[in-house]
Short mmCIF file of C-alpha atoms in Angstrom, two decimals:
data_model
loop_
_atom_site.label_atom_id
_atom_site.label_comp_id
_atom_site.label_asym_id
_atom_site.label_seq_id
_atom_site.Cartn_x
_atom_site.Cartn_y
_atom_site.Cartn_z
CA UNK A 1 4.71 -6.27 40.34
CA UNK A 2 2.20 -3.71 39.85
CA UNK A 3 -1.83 -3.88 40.11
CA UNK A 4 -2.29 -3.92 36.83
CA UNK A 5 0.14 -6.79 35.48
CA UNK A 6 -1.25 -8.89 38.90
CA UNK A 7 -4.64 -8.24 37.51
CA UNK A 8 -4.18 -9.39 33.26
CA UNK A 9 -1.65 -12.43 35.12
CA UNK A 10 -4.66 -13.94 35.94
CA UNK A 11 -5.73 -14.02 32.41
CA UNK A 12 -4.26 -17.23 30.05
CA UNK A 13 -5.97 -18.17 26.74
CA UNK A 14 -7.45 -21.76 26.85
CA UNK A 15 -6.20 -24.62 24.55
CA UNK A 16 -10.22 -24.70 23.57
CA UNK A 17 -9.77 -20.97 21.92
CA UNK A 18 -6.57 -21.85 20.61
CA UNK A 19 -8.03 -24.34 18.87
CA UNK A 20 -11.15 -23.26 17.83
CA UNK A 21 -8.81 -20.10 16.45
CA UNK A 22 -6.66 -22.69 14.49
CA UNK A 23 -9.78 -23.99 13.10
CA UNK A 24 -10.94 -20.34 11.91
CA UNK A 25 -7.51 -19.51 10.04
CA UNK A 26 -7.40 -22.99 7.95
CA UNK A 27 -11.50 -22.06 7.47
CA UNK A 28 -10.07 -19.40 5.69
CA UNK A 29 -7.26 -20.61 3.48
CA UNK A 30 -9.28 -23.29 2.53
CA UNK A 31 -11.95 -20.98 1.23
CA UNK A 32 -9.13 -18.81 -1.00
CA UNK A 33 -7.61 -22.30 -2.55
CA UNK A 34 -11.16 -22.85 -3.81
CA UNK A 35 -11.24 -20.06 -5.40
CA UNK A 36 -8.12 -20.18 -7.24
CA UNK A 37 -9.03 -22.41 -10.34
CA UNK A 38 -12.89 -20.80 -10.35
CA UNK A 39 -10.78 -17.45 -10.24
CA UNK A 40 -8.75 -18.59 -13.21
CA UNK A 41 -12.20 -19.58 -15.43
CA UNK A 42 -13.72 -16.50 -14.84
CA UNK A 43 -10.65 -14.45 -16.27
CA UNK A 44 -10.47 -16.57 -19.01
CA UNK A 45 -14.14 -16.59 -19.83
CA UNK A 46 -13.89 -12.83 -19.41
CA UNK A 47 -10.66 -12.66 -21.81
CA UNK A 48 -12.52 -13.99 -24.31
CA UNK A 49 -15.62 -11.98 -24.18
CA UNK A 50 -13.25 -9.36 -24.17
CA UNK A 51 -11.71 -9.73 -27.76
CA UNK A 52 -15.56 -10.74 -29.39
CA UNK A 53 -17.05 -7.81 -27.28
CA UNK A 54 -14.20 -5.22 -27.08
CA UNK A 55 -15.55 -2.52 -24.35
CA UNK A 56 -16.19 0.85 -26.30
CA UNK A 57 -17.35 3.04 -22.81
CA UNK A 58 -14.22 3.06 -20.74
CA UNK A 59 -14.95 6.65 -19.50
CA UNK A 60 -15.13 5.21 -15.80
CA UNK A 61 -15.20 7.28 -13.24
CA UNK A 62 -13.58 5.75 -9.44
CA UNK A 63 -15.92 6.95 -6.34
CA UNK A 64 -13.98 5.52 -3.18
CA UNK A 65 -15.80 5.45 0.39
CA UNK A 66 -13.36 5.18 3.10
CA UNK A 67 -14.03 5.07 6.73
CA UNK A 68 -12.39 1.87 8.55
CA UNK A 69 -14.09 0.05 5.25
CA UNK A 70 -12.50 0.69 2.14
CA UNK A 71 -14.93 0.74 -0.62
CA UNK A 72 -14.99 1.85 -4.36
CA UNK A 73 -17.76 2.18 -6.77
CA UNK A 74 -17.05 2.04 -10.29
CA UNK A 75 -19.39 4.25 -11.95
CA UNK A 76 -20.04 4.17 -16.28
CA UNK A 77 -20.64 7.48 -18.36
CA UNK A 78 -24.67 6.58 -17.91
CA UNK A 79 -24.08 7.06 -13.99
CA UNK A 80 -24.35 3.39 -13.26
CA UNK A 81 -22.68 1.61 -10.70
CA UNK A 82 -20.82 -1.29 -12.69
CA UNK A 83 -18.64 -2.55 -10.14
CA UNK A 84 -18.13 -2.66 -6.33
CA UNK A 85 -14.46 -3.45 -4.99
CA UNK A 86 -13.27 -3.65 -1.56
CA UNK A 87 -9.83 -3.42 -0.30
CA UNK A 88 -10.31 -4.24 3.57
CA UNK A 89 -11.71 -6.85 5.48
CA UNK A 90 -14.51 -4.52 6.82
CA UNK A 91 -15.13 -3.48 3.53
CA UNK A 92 -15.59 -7.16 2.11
CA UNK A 93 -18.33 -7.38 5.20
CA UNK A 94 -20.74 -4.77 3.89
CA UNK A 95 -20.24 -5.16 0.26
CA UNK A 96 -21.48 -9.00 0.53
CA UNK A 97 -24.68 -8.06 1.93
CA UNK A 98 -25.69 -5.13 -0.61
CA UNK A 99 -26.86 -4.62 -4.01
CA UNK A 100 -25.65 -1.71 -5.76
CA UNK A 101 -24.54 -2.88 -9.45
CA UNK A 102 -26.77 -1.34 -12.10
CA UNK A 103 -28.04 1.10 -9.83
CA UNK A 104 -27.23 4.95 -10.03
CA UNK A 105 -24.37 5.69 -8.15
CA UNK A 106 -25.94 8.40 -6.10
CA UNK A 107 -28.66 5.90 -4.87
CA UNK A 108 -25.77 3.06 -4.22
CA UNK A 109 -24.19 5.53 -2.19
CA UNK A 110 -27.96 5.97 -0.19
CA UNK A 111 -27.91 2.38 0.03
CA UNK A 112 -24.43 2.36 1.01
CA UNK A 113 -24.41 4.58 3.77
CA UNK A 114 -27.66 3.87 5.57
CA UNK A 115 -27.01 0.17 5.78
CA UNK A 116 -26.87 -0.71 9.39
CA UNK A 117 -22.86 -2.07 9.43
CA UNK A 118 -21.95 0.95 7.59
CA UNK A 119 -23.62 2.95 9.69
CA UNK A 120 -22.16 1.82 12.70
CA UNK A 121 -18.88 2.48 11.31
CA UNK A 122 -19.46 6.34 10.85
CA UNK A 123 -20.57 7.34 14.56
CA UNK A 124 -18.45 9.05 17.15
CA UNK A 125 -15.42 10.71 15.29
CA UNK A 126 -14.63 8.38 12.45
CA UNK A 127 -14.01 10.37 9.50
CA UNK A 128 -16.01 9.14 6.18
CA UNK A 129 -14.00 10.42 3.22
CA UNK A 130 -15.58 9.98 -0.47
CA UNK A 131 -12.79 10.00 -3.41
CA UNK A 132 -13.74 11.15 -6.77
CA UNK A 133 -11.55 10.62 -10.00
CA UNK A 134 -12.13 9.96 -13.65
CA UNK A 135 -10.42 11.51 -16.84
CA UNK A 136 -12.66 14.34 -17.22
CA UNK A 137 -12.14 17.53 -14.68
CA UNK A 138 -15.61 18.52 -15.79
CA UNK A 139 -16.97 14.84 -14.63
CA UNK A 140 -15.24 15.00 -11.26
CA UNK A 141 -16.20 18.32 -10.79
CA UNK A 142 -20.26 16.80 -11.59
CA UNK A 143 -20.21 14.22 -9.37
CA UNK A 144 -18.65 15.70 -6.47
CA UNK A 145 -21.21 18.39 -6.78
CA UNK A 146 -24.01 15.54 -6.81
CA UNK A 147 -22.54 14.01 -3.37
CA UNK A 148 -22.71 17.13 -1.75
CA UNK A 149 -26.45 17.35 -2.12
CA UNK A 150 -26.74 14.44 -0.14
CA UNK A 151 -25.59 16.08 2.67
CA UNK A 152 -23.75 13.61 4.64
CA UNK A 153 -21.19 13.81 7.18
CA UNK A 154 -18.41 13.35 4.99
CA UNK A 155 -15.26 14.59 3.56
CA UNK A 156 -15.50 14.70 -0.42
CA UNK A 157 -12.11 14.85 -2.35
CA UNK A 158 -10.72 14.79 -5.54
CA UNK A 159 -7.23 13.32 -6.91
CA UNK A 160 -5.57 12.51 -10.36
CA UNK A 161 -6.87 9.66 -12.06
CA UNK A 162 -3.26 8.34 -13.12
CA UNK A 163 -3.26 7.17 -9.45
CA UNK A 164 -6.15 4.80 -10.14
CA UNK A 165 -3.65 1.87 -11.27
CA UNK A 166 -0.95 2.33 -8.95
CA UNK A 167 -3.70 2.84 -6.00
CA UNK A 168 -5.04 -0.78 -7.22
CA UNK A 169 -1.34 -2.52 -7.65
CA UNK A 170 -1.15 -1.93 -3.82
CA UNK A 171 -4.71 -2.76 -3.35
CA UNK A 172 -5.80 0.25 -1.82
CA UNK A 173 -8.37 2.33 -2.93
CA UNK A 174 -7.85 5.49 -4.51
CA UNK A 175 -8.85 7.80 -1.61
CA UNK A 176 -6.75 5.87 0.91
CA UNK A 177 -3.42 5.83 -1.58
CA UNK A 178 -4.22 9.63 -2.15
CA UNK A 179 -3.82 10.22 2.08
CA UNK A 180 -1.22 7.57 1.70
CA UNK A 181 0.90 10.06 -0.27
CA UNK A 182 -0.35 13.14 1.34
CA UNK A 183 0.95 11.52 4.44
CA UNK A 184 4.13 10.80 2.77
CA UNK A 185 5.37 13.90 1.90
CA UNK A 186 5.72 14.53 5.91
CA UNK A 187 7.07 11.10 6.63
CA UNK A 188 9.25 9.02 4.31
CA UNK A 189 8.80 6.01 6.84
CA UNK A 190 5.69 5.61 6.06
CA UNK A 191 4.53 2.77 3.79
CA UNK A 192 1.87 1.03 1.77
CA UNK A 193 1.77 -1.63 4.52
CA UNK A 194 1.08 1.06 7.17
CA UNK A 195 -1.93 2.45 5.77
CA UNK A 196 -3.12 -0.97 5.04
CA UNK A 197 -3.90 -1.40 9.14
CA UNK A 198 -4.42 2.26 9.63
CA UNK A 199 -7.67 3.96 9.17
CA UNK A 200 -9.04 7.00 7.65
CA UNK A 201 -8.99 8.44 10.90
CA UNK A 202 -5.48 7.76 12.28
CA UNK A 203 -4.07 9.11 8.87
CA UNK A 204 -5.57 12.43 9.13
CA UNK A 205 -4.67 12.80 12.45
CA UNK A 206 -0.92 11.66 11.33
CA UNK A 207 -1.39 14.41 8.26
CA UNK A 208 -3.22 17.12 11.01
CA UNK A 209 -0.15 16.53 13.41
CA UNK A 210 2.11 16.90 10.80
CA UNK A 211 0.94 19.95 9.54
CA UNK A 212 0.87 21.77 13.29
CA UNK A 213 4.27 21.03 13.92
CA UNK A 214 5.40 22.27 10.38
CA UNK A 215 3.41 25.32 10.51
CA UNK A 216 4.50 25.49 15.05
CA UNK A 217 8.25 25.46 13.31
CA UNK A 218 7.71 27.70 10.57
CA UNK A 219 6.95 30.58 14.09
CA UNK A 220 9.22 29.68 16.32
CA UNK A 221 11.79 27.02 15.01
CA UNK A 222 11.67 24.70 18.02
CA UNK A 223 9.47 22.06 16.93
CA UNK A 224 10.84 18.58 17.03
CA UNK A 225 13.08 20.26 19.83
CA UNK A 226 13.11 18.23 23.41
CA UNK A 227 13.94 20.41 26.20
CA UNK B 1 5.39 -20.06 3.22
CA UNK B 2 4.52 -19.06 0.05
CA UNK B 3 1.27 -19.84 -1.97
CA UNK B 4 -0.21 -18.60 -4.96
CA UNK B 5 -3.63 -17.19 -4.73
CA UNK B 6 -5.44 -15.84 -7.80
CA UNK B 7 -2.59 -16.08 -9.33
CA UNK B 8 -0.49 -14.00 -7.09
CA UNK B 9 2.75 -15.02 -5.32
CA UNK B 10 1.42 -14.44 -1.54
CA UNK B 11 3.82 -14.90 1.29
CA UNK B 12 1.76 -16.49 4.14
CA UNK B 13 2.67 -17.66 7.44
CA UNK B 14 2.93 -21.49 8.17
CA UNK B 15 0.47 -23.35 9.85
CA UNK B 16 3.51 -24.38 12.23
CA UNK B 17 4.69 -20.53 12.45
CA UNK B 18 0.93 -19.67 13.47
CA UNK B 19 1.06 -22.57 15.97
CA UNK B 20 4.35 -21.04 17.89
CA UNK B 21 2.84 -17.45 17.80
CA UNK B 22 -0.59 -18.50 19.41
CA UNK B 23 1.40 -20.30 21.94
CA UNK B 24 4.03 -17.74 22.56
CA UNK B 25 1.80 -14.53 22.52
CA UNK B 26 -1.98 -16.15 23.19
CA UNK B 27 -2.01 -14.70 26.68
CA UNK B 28 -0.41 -11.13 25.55
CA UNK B 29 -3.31 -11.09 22.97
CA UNK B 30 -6.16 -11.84 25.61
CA UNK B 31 -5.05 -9.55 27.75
CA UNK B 32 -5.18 -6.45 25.45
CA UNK B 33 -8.69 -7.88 24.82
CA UNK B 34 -9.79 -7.65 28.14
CA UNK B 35 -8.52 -4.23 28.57
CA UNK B 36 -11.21 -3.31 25.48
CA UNK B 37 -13.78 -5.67 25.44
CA UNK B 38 -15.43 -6.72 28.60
CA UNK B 39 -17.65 -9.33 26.80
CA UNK B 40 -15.59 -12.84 26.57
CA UNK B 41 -17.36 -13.31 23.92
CA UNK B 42 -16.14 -10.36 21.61
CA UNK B 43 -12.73 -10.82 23.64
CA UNK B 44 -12.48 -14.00 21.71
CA UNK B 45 -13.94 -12.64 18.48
CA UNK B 46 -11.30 -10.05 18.52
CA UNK B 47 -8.64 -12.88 19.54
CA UNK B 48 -9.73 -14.91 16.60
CA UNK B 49 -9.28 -12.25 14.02
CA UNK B 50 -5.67 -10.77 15.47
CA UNK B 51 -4.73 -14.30 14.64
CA UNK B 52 -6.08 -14.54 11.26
CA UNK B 53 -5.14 -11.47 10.69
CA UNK B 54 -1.45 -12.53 11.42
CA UNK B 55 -1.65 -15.32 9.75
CA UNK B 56 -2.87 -13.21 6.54
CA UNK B 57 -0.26 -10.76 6.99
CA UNK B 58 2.36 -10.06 4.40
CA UNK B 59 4.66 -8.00 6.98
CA UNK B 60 7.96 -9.51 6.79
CA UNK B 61 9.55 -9.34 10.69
CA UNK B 62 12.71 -8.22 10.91
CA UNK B 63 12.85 -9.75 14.39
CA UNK B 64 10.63 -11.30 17.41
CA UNK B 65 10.49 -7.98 18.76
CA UNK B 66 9.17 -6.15 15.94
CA UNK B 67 6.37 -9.21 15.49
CA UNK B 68 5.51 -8.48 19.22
CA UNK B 69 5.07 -4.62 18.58
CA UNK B 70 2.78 -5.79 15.34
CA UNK B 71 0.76 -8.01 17.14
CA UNK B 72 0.07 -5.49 19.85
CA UNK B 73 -0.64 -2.89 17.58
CA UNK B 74 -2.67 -4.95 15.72
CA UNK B 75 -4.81 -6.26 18.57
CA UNK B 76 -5.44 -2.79 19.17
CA UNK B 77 -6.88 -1.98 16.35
CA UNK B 78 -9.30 -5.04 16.11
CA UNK B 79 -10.25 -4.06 19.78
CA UNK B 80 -11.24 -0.80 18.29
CA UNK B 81 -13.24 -2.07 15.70
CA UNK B 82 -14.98 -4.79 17.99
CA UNK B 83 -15.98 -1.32 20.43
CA UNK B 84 -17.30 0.38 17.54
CA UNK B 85 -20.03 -2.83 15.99
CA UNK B 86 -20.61 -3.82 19.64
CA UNK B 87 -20.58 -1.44 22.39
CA UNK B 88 -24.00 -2.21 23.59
CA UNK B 89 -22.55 -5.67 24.45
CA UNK B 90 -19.76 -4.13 26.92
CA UNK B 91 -22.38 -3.70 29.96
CA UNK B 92 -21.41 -7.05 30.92
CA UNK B 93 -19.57 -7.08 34.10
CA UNK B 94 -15.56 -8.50 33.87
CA UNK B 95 -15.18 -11.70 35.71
CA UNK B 96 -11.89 -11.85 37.26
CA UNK B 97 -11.38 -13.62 41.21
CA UNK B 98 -9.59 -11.09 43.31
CA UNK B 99 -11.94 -8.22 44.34
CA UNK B 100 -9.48 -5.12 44.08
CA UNK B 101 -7.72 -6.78 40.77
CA UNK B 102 -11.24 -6.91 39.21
CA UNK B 103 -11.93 -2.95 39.99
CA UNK B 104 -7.97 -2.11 38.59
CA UNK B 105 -9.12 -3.77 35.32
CA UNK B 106 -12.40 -2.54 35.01
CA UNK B 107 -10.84 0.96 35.36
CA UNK B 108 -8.57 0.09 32.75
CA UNK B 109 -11.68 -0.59 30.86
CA UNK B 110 -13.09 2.64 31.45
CA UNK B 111 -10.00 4.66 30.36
CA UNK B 112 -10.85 6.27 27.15
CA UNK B 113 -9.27 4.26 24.29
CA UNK B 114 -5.37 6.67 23.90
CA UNK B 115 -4.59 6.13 27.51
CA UNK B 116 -5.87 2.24 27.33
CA UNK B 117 -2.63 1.92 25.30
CA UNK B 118 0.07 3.45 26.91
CA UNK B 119 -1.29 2.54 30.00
CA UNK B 120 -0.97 -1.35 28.88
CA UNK B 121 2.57 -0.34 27.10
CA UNK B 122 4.15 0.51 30.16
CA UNK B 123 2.53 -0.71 33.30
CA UNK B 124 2.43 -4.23 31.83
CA UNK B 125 4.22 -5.08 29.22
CA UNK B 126 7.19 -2.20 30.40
CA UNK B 127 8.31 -0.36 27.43
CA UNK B 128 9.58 2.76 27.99
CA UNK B 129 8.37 5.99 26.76
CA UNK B 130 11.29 6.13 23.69
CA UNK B 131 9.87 2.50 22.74
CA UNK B 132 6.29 3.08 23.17
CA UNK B 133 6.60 5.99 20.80
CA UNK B 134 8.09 4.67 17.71
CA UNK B 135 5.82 1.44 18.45
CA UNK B 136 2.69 3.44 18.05
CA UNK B 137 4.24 6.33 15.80
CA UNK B 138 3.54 9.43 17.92
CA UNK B 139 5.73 12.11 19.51
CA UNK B 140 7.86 10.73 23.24
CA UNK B 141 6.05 13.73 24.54
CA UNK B 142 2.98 12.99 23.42
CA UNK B 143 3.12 9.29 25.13
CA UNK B 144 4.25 11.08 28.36
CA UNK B 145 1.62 13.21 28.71
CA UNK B 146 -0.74 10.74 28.09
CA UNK B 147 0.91 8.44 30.58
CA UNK B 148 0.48 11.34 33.37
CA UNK B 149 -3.29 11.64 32.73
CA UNK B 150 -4.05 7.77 32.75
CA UNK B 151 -2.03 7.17 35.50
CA UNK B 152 -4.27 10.54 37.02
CA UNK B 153 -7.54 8.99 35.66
CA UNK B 154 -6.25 5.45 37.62
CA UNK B 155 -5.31 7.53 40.72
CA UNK B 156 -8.52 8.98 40.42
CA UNK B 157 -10.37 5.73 40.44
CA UNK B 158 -8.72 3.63 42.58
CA UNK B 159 -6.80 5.63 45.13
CA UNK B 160 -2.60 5.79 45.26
CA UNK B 161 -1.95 2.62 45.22
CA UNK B 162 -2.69 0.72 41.90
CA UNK B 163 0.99 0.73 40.76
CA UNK B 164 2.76 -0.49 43.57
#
């Protein structure tokens, strides 16, 4: 027996954390049954306000803010922020302590990225990578403009707005499925559930990796090769 | 398990199923944690949400093995996250009896975060390089060399004879 497996031997989890872990999980179903019939009302309240008040302004465009949380804005044609989705648990963490509906979307992103949880996501080498898609090429081509004044630290890309959908069916947002199938194309094994634990981060590197070992092969022909 | 939430058909572990997996991989769990987090507090945070985490999980496991390799990789990544919101907390000294066992783990604490786990991979839980690799999805060669220069950073530390 090595040092190191005498050393974490020593180490058992008590029946008090297993326990007071038990206690957390059922915490937690027990707050999603609640929500299921309230869940229910609300579509059906918003069903009908729906047919009465069909929407006439769905020229939406998707800004998605990816770092380890997964956030996307949902912006209106008047540059309003009209909705705030999150498709991680880190994500769910900042979103329920911020207010960004009805602003513009260039101050929700201020607000976004200077509160303090946010912040401490985006230090050392995490990558923060903003998403841009709507119908227009003229719009995306706008906004991503605007987000570069701000002049943060971050990535800004564009993708195809048919991807919104599918990006949502596997509850990712759209800048995350967009790596998701960048990634893809250099590794068929990869899946939805993957990405879903991986962050922005780990799939660049993944994509960065990738890409040096097709362009290493494309020279000498010996990547992938084990001497 | 499965439940309907929101009117989606979610597959969900069983309490029962969540019961056998804290019991038969509790201690592996901690022990990753104390590799990252020196804190017991945030080594129980990070404990708490592997487990709800699991117990969220849709991943279907083909077998035990492949919910082992999950839960490590998993663990890992909370222990990542815990670093990043609370690294101001990890000044607290590791309490652990033996003298020399303390200073092996508290150099495993200080190996930067790639070597932590490899380093854990192979010197404790014994994978071998082939396994460790399609576990964490990088190159054999890859988890070599960073094998070599943990095991150097260790030597480094501690003097020859950590891994005997």
């Amino acid at each position: 027996m090595n040092k190191i497996q005498e050393s974490l031997n020593e180490i058992h989890v008590s029946e008090q954390l297993k326990e007071k872990t038990k206690q957390k999980i059922y915490l937690t179903q027990n707050k999603k049954s609640l929500k299921v019939p309230i869940g229910m009302i609300c579509c059906l309240v918003a069903l009908i306000i729906a047919i009465i008040f069909p929407f006439k302004n769905k020229d939406y465009t998707y800004i998605s803010i990816d770092v380890n949380p997964s956030i996307e804005f949902v912006v209106d044609r008047n540059n309003k922020v009209i909705d705030i989705n999150s498709y991680n648990e880190d994500g769910t963490k900042v979103i329920e302590n911020i207010e960004v509906k009805g602003k513009d979307y260039l101050e929700a992103m201020n607000t976004l990225l200077s509160f303090e949880e946010m912040r401490a996501y985006c230090k050392d080498n995490y990558q923060l990578v903003l998403t841009v898609t709507s119908k227009s090429e003229n719009r995306i081509a706008e906004v991503k403009n605007n987000l570069q004044q701000l002049n943060y630290q971050a990535t800004i890309e564009t993708c195809h707005y048919d991807l919104v959908e599918e990006a949502h069916q596997h509850h990712l947002s759209i800048g995350k499925y967009c790596k998701y199938l960048t990634l893809k194309q250099y590794d068929s094994t990869i899946t939805v559930n993957h990405c879903h634990e991986m962050t922005m981060e780990e799939i660049e590197s993944e994509i960065v990796y990738h890409q040096n070992c097709h362009s290493f092969s494309q020279k000498s022909h010996h990547c992938g090769h084990h001497k | 398990m499965e439940r309907f939430i929101s009117g989606r058909r979610v597959i969900m572990h069983s309490e029962h199923d969540v019961d056998e997996t804290l019991n038969l991989y509790g201690d592996m769990v901690l022990r990753i944690c104390s590799c990252y987090l020196k804190s017991e507090a945030d080594q129980e945070d990070a404990f708490e949400d592997v487990f709800i985490k699991y117990f969220k999980s849709k991943t279907v496991f083909e077998n035990e093995e492949h919910k082992k390799a999950w839960l490590i990789k998993t663990t890992f990544s909370v222990c990542k996250d815990h670093l990043r919101k609370r690294f101001w907390r990890n000044k607290q000294t590791l309490k652990v009896n033996d003298q020399y066992v303390s200073a092996v783990l508290e150099a495993v604490l200080a190996l930067p975060k790639k070597y932590k786990e490899v380093i854990y991979m192979h010197y404790y839980e014994g994978y071998s390089g082939i396994e460790i690799a399609r576990i964490l999805r990088v190159k054999e060669n890859t988890v070599y060399s960073l094998l070599k220069r943990g095991r150097d950073l260790l030597k480094e530390r501690l003097g020859g004879e950590w891994n005997e």
